mmCIF file of C-alpha atoms in Angstrom:
data_model
loop_
_atom_site.group_PDB
_atom_site.id
_atom_site.type_symbol
_atom_site.label_atom_id
_atom_site.label_comp_id
_atom_site.label_asym_id
_atom_site.label_seq_id
_atom_site.Cartn_x
_atom_site.Cartn_y
_atom_site.Cartn_z
ATOM 1 C CA UNK A 1 87.683 89.615 124.148
ATOM 2 C CA UNK A 2 89.234 91.853 126.805
ATOM 3 C CA UNK A 3 92.878 92.872 126.851
ATOM 4 C CA UNK A 4 94.037 92.486 130.472
ATOM 5 C CA UNK A 5 96.172 95.607 130.056
ATOM 6 C CA UNK A 6 93.145 97.592 128.907
ATOM 7 C CA UNK A 7 89.957 96.345 130.600
ATOM 8 C CA UNK A 8 86.962 97.133 128.411
ATOM 9 C CA UNK A 9 83.330 97.835 129.137
ATOM 10 C CA UNK A 10 81.283 95.816 126.678
ATOM 11 C CA UNK A 11 77.722 96.066 125.496
ATOM 12 C CA UNK A 12 76.177 92.677 124.840
ATOM 13 C CA UNK A 13 75.945 92.475 121.033
ATOM 14 C CA UNK A 14 73.815 89.332 121.262
ATOM 15 C CA UNK A 15 71.015 91.090 123.160
ATOM 16 C CA UNK A 16 68.213 91.637 120.609
ATOM 17 C CA UNK A 17 66.885 94.591 122.602
ATOM 18 C CA UNK A 18 70.231 96.367 122.251
ATOM 19 C CA UNK A 19 70.482 96.252 118.472
ATOM 20 C CA UNK A 20 69.890 99.243 116.233
ATOM 21 C CA UNK A 21 67.968 97.102 113.781
ATOM 22 C CA UNK A 22 68.197 93.717 112.201
ATOM 23 C CA UNK A 23 70.110 93.658 108.960
ATOM 24 C CA UNK A 24 73.477 94.295 107.391
ATOM 25 C CA UNK A 25 75.783 96.784 109.086
ATOM 26 C CA UNK A 26 73.629 97.383 112.185
ATOM 27 C CA UNK A 27 75.063 98.942 115.373
ATOM 28 C CA UNK A 28 74.054 98.392 119.000
ATOM 29 C CA UNK A 29 71.745 100.971 120.590
ATOM 30 C CA UNK A 30 72.677 103.149 123.525
ATOM 31 C CA UNK A 31 76.070 103.834 125.025
ATOM 32 C CA UNK A 32 78.834 102.906 122.571
ATOM 33 C CA UNK A 33 81.623 100.529 123.502
ATOM 34 C CA UNK A 34 84.327 102.330 125.468
ATOM 35 C CA UNK A 35 87.734 101.119 126.545
ATOM 36 C CA UNK A 36 88.942 101.927 130.065
ATOM 37 C CA UNK A 37 92.483 102.917 129.106
ATOM 38 C CA UNK A 38 93.633 103.654 132.682
ATOM 39 C CA UNK A 39 96.892 105.225 131.511
ATOM 40 C CA UNK A 40 96.517 108.706 133.010
ATOM 41 C CA UNK A 41 95.749 110.338 129.660
ATOM 42 C CA UNK A 42 92.531 112.028 128.568
ATOM 43 C CA UNK A 43 90.258 110.276 126.094
ATOM 44 C CA UNK A 44 86.930 111.486 124.665
ATOM 45 C CA UNK A 45 84.014 110.275 126.757
ATOM 46 C CA UNK A 46 80.687 109.795 125.039
ATOM 47 C CA UNK A 47 77.367 109.506 126.816
ATOM 48 C CA UNK A 48 74.299 107.774 125.451
ATOM 49 C CA UNK A 49 73.303 109.008 122.029
ATOM 50 C CA UNK A 50 70.503 108.572 119.553
ATOM 51 C CA UNK A 51 71.177 107.457 116.011
ATOM 52 C CA UNK A 52 70.654 109.928 113.191
ATOM 53 C CA UNK A 53 67.857 108.275 111.281
ATOM 54 C CA UNK A 54 68.432 109.788 107.841
ATOM 55 C CA UNK A 55 66.197 107.737 105.592
ATOM 56 C CA UNK A 56 67.894 105.817 102.811
ATOM 57 C CA UNK A 57 66.337 105.671 99.369
ATOM 58 C CA UNK A 58 65.357 102.309 97.965
ATOM 59 C CA UNK A 59 68.410 102.425 95.717
ATOM 60 C CA UNK A 60 70.723 103.235 98.654
ATOM 61 C CA UNK A 61 69.274 100.334 100.623
ATOM 62 C CA UNK A 62 69.830 97.981 97.690
ATOM 63 C CA UNK A 63 73.425 99.151 97.230
ATOM 64 C CA UNK A 64 73.998 98.821 100.984
ATOM 65 C CA UNK A 65 72.644 95.296 101.220
ATOM 66 C CA UNK A 66 74.631 94.117 98.215
ATOM 67 C CA UNK A 67 77.984 95.795 98.896
ATOM 68 C CA UNK A 68 78.368 96.330 102.651
ATOM 69 C CA UNK A 69 79.429 92.725 103.401
ATOM 70 C CA UNK A 70 82.466 93.139 101.140
ATOM 71 C CA UNK A 71 83.314 96.825 101.635
ATOM 72 C CA UNK A 72 82.131 97.540 105.189
ATOM 73 C CA UNK A 73 82.688 96.403 108.750
ATOM 74 C CA UNK A 74 81.073 97.229 112.097
ATOM 75 C CA UNK A 75 83.140 98.014 115.203
ATOM 76 C CA UNK A 76 84.334 94.808 116.818
ATOM 77 C CA UNK A 77 87.275 93.463 118.828
ATOM 78 C CA UNK A 78 88.735 91.642 115.823
ATOM 79 C CA UNK A 79 91.935 93.033 114.301
ATOM 80 C CA UNK A 80 91.632 93.726 110.581
ATOM 81 C CA UNK A 81 93.879 91.938 108.118
ATOM 82 C CA UNK A 82 94.299 94.979 105.870
ATOM 83 C CA UNK A 83 95.912 93.195 102.939
ATOM 84 C CA UNK A 84 93.184 90.563 102.894
ATOM 85 C CA UNK A 85 90.366 93.117 103.114
ATOM 86 C CA UNK A 86 91.710 95.231 100.253
ATOM 87 C CA UNK A 87 93.040 92.276 98.294
ATOM 88 C CA UNK A 88 96.494 93.801 97.976
ATOM 89 C CA UNK A 89 99.496 95.213 99.785
ATOM 90 C CA UNK A 90 99.159 98.915 98.981
ATOM 91 C CA UNK A 91 102.433 100.612 97.954
ATOM 92 C CA UNK A 92 101.630 103.659 100.094
ATOM 93 C CA UNK A 93 100.005 101.797 102.974
ATOM 94 C CA UNK A 94 96.725 102.586 104.741
ATOM 95 C CA UNK A 95 95.129 105.826 105.926
ATOM 96 C CA UNK A 96 92.213 105.928 108.374
ATOM 97 C CA UNK A 97 89.839 108.880 108.096
ATOM 98 C CA UNK A 98 87.902 109.410 111.326
ATOM 99 C CA UNK A 99 84.504 111.077 110.979
ATOM 100 C CA UNK A 100 84.148 110.795 107.209
ATOM 101 C CA UNK A 101 80.546 112.086 107.223
ATOM 102 C CA UNK A 102 78.935 111.660 103.818
ATOM 103 C CA UNK A 103 82.327 110.952 102.295
ATOM 104 C CA UNK A 104 82.222 113.627 99.580
ATOM 105 C CA UNK A 105 85.852 114.586 100.138
ATOM 106 C CA UNK A 106 86.870 110.952 100.703
ATOM 107 C CA UNK A 107 85.435 109.844 97.364
ATOM 108 C CA UNK A 108 86.926 112.834 95.530
ATOM 109 C CA UNK A 109 90.413 112.234 96.949
ATOM 110 C CA UNK A 110 90.462 108.457 96.422
ATOM 111 C CA UNK A 111 91.209 108.532 92.671
ATOM 112 C CA UNK A 112 94.318 110.605 93.449
ATOM 113 C CA UNK A 113 95.422 107.995 95.978
ATOM 114 C CA UNK A 114 95.225 104.786 94.002
ATOM 115 C CA UNK A 115 98.344 103.422 95.723
ATOM 116 C CA UNK A 116 96.861 104.069 99.183
ATOM 117 C CA UNK A 117 94.204 102.131 101.094
ATOM 118 C CA UNK A 118 91.649 104.492 102.660
ATOM 119 C CA UNK A 119 89.411 103.383 105.542
ATOM 120 C CA UNK A 120 86.529 105.776 106.265
ATOM 121 C CA UNK A 121 85.196 105.595 109.830
ATOM 122 C CA UNK A 122 81.742 106.999 110.621
ATOM 123 C CA UNK A 123 78.954 106.129 113.053
ATOM 124 C CA UNK A 124 75.947 107.071 110.984
ATOM 125 C CA UNK A 125 74.497 104.826 108.304
ATOM 126 C CA UNK A 126 73.096 107.628 106.149
ATOM 127 C CA UNK A 127 76.545 109.171 105.756
ATOM 128 C CA UNK A 128 78.202 105.863 104.977
ATOM 129 C CA UNK A 129 75.408 105.003 102.535
ATOM 130 C CA UNK A 130 76.223 108.097 100.465
ATOM 131 C CA UNK A 131 79.925 107.245 100.431
ATOM 132 C CA UNK A 132 79.214 103.611 99.609
ATOM 133 C CA UNK A 133 77.042 104.733 96.711
ATOM 134 C CA UNK A 134 79.890 106.864 95.339
ATOM 135 C CA UNK A 135 82.373 104.005 95.760
ATOM 136 C CA UNK A 136 80.158 101.582 93.843
ATOM 137 C CA UNK A 137 78.939 104.029 91.196
ATOM 138 C CA UNK A 138 82.412 105.399 90.416
ATOM 139 C CA UNK A 139 84.234 102.083 90.684
ATOM 140 C CA UNK A 140 86.487 103.267 93.517
ATOM 141 C CA UNK A 141 88.569 100.276 94.570
ATOM 142 C CA UNK A 142 90.767 101.705 97.343
ATOM 143 C CA UNK A 143 88.109 102.736 99.918
ATOM 144 C CA UNK A 144 86.598 100.628 102.711
ATOM 145 C CA UNK A 145 84.155 101.678 105.467
ATOM 146 C CA UNK A 146 83.808 101.018 109.199
ATOM 147 C CA UNK A 147 80.806 101.959 111.359
ATOM 148 C CA UNK A 148 81.818 102.887 114.885
ATOM 149 C CA UNK A 149 83.441 105.430 117.171
ATOM 150 C CA UNK A 150 86.853 106.395 115.803
ATOM 151 C CA UNK A 151 88.785 105.928 119.046
ATOM 152 C CA UNK A 152 87.363 102.450 119.581
ATOM 153 C CA UNK A 153 87.971 101.494 115.956
ATOM 154 C CA UNK A 154 91.643 102.438 116.286
ATOM 155 C CA UNK A 155 91.954 100.687 119.639
ATOM 156 C CA UNK A 156 90.242 97.442 118.705
ATOM 157 C CA UNK A 157 90.601 96.929 114.973
ATOM 158 C CA UNK A 158 94.071 98.143 113.924
ATOM 159 C CA UNK A 159 97.404 96.746 115.049
ATOM 160 C CA UNK A 160 100.211 98.949 116.364
ATOM 161 C CA UNK A 161 102.324 100.546 113.623
ATOM 162 C CA UNK A 162 99.916 99.407 110.903
ATOM 163 C CA UNK A 163 98.934 102.815 109.424
ATOM 164 C CA UNK A 164 100.724 105.367 107.278
ATOM 165 C CA UNK A 165 98.228 108.094 108.104
ATOM 166 C CA UNK A 166 95.222 109.230 110.139
ATOM 167 C CA UNK A 167 92.937 112.076 109.079
ATOM 168 C CA UNK A 168 90.466 113.991 111.215
ATOM 169 C CA UNK A 169 88.753 116.697 109.171
ATOM 170 C CA UNK A 170 86.449 119.198 110.912
ATOM 171 C CA UNK A 171 85.626 117.129 113.990
ATOM 172 C CA UNK A 172 82.643 118.104 116.119
ATOM 173 C CA UNK A 173 83.904 121.069 118.210
ATOM 174 C CA UNK A 174 81.553 120.384 121.145
ATOM 175 C CA UNK A 175 81.544 124.137 121.872
ATOM 176 C CA UNK A 176 79.957 124.066 125.341
ATOM 177 C CA UNK A 177 82.564 123.863 128.102
ATOM 178 C CA UNK A 178 80.822 120.940 129.803
ATOM 179 C CA UNK A 179 81.116 118.965 126.560
ATOM 180 C CA UNK A 180 84.824 119.562 125.937
ATOM 181 C CA UNK A 181 85.535 116.102 127.339
ATOM 182 C CA UNK A 182 83.837 114.724 124.216
ATOM 183 C CA UNK A 183 86.286 116.336 121.797
ATOM 184 C CA UNK A 184 88.240 113.719 119.904
ATOM 185 C CA UNK A 185 91.550 115.582 120.071
ATOM 186 C CA UNK A 186 92.816 114.713 123.542
ATOM 187 C CA UNK A 187 96.158 113.591 124.950
ATOM 188 C CA UNK A 188 94.999 109.982 124.978
ATOM 189 C CA UNK A 189 93.732 110.041 121.394
ATOM 190 C CA UNK A 190 97.025 111.504 120.185
ATOM 191 C CA UNK A 191 98.858 108.725 122.024
ATOM 192 C CA UNK A 192 96.617 106.031 120.539
ATOM 193 C CA UNK A 193 97.075 107.431 117.030
ATOM 194 C CA UNK A 194 100.849 107.543 117.550
ATOM 195 C CA UNK A 195 100.776 103.889 118.581
ATOM 196 C CA UNK A 196 98.873 102.930 115.414
ATOM 197 C CA UNK A 197 101.073 104.945 113.043
ATOM 198 C CA UNK A 198 104.231 103.398 111.651
ATOM 199 C CA UNK A 199 107.428 105.482 111.909
ATOM 200 C CA UNK A 200 107.100 108.411 109.523
ATOM 201 C CA UNK A 201 103.301 108.146 109.497
ATOM 202 C CA UNK A 202 101.280 111.373 109.388
ATOM 203 C CA UNK A 203 98.364 112.678 111.454
ATOM 204 C CA UNK A 204 96.424 115.441 109.655
ATOM 205 C CA UNK A 205 93.767 117.466 111.514
ATOM 206 C CA UNK A 206 91.718 120.388 110.171
ATOM 207 C CA UNK A 207 89.268 122.632 112.039
ATOM 208 C CA UNK A 208 87.498 125.923 111.361
ATOM 209 C CA UNK A 209 86.409 126.405 114.991
ATOM 210 C CA UNK A 210 88.578 129.039 116.705
ATOM 211 C CA UNK A 211 88.084 127.722 120.244
ATOM 212 C CA UNK A 212 88.821 124.154 119.165
ATOM 213 C CA UNK A 213 91.977 125.397 117.413
ATOM 214 C CA UNK A 214 93.107 126.974 120.687
ATOM 215 C CA UNK A 215 92.373 123.655 122.411
ATOM 216 C CA UNK A 216 94.497 121.765 119.866
ATOM 217 C CA UNK A 217 97.267 124.380 120.125
ATOM 218 C CA UNK A 218 97.663 123.409 123.771
ATOM 219 C CA UNK A 219 98.139 119.740 122.820
ATOM 220 C CA UNK A 220 100.506 119.860 119.840
ATOM 221 C CA UNK A 221 103.541 118.804 121.913
ATOM 222 C CA UNK A 222 101.783 116.545 124.421
ATOM 223 C CA UNK A 223 102.589 113.221 122.724
ATOM 224 C CA UNK A 224 106.344 112.478 122.689
ATOM 225 C CA UNK A 225 106.052 109.988 119.809
ATOM 226 C CA UNK A 226 104.683 112.695 117.490
ATOM 227 C CA UNK A 227 106.766 115.454 115.925
ATOM 228 C CA UNK A 228 104.590 118.520 115.365
ATOM 229 C CA UNK A 229 105.107 119.923 111.869
ATOM 230 C CA UNK A 230 102.562 122.751 111.882
ATOM 231 C CA UNK A 231 101.665 123.378 108.239
ATOM 232 C CA UNK A 232 104.912 123.303 106.237
ATOM 233 C CA UNK A 233 105.304 125.565 103.217
ATOM 234 C CA UNK A 234 106.630 122.657 101.156
ATOM 235 C CA UNK A 235 103.840 120.119 101.494
ATOM 236 C CA UNK A 236 105.419 117.873 98.854
ATOM 237 C CA UNK A 237 107.646 116.570 101.627
ATOM 238 C CA UNK A 238 104.586 114.885 103.190
ATOM 239 C CA UNK A 239 104.002 111.847 100.933
ATOM 240 C CA UNK A 240 100.582 110.875 102.309
ATOM 241 C CA UNK A 241 99.183 114.408 102.131
ATOM 242 C CA UNK A 242 96.526 114.882 99.441
ATOM 243 C CA UNK A 243 94.690 118.166 98.936
ATOM 244 C CA UNK A 244 91.045 117.956 99.886
ATOM 245 C CA UNK A 245 89.230 118.120 96.534
ATOM 246 C CA UNK A 246 85.750 119.144 97.652
ATOM 247 C CA UNK A 247 84.637 121.524 100.363
ATOM 248 C CA UNK A 248 82.592 119.495 102.814
ATOM 249 C CA UNK A 249 79.255 120.698 104.208
ATOM 250 C CA UNK A 250 80.777 121.649 107.570
ATOM 251 C CA UNK A 251 83.782 123.317 105.951
ATOM 252 C CA UNK A 252 81.466 125.289 103.676
ATOM 253 C CA UNK A 253 79.368 126.508 106.595
ATOM 254 C CA UNK A 254 82.531 127.705 108.314
ATOM 255 C CA UNK A 255 83.743 129.533 105.215
ATOM 256 C CA UNK A 256 80.321 131.176 104.853
ATOM 257 C CA UNK A 257 80.841 132.579 108.344
ATOM 258 C CA UNK A 258 84.376 133.735 107.490
ATOM 259 C CA UNK A 259 85.918 131.135 109.753
ATOM 260 C CA UNK A 260 89.649 130.552 109.437
ATOM 261 C CA UNK A 261 90.578 126.968 108.614
ATOM 262 C CA UNK A 262 93.589 125.773 110.591
ATOM 263 C CA UNK A 263 95.444 122.626 109.594
ATOM 264 C CA UNK A 264 97.754 120.554 111.789
ATOM 265 C CA UNK A 265 100.303 117.908 110.851
ATOM 266 C CA UNK A 266 102.260 115.549 113.059
ATOM 267 C CA UNK A 267 104.816 112.904 112.019
ATOM 268 C CA UNK A 268 105.442 109.691 113.952
ATOM 269 C CA UNK A 269 109.068 109.694 115.117
#
């Protein structure tokens, strides 16, 4: 379904040749779905990509087949009924984590956020399979998963003012200048996130890449709906902020190289 205010380029999901594979939680091959926003802002542009084929163990496959239909969704144009999906109206609302990777930090934080719904968004099945395994094994009830590009998931699957928070931890820095257009932090992405956040909602971004930090520094005031908070000394004033409990693989690599981790917070006005 195409929004006339935002014409969309669609892959044909019914074309058998375009599917990643038959089975539960499969994604289309080739160029991912991309909305033509046409609003004068900059949005990340992705070219064709190949799927990371990390092989799942037999146990991971079994857990995936059994639990994905209840706990996972694939990018689509259907708005999510959050309360129905989680089976509750969460006291602290819903946070979307874009680029959750293998979900080590997501799974570690979830028990500290029992009153919050957490939706982990990731393209790659192997990463989601590890998170799904942790969710099932540890009985984590407040995490759900979506396979797809984060910008398109926000655009297509969440209603305006439906989220209390968005997290983007250590996004791909796309270090080559010709690839900077692929960086997720852009003026358009910040606008889209602001539209999806409810008033008072928080956007939390962390990076250990110095050039990407400089890039973000140039954009902190670009979206008028977002109040830039920097990194306040009294973090208790940010109700949806939870300390990351485990150093992720990418964070660890940065620390091994003595990279400085820079954190950014914005609040929806």
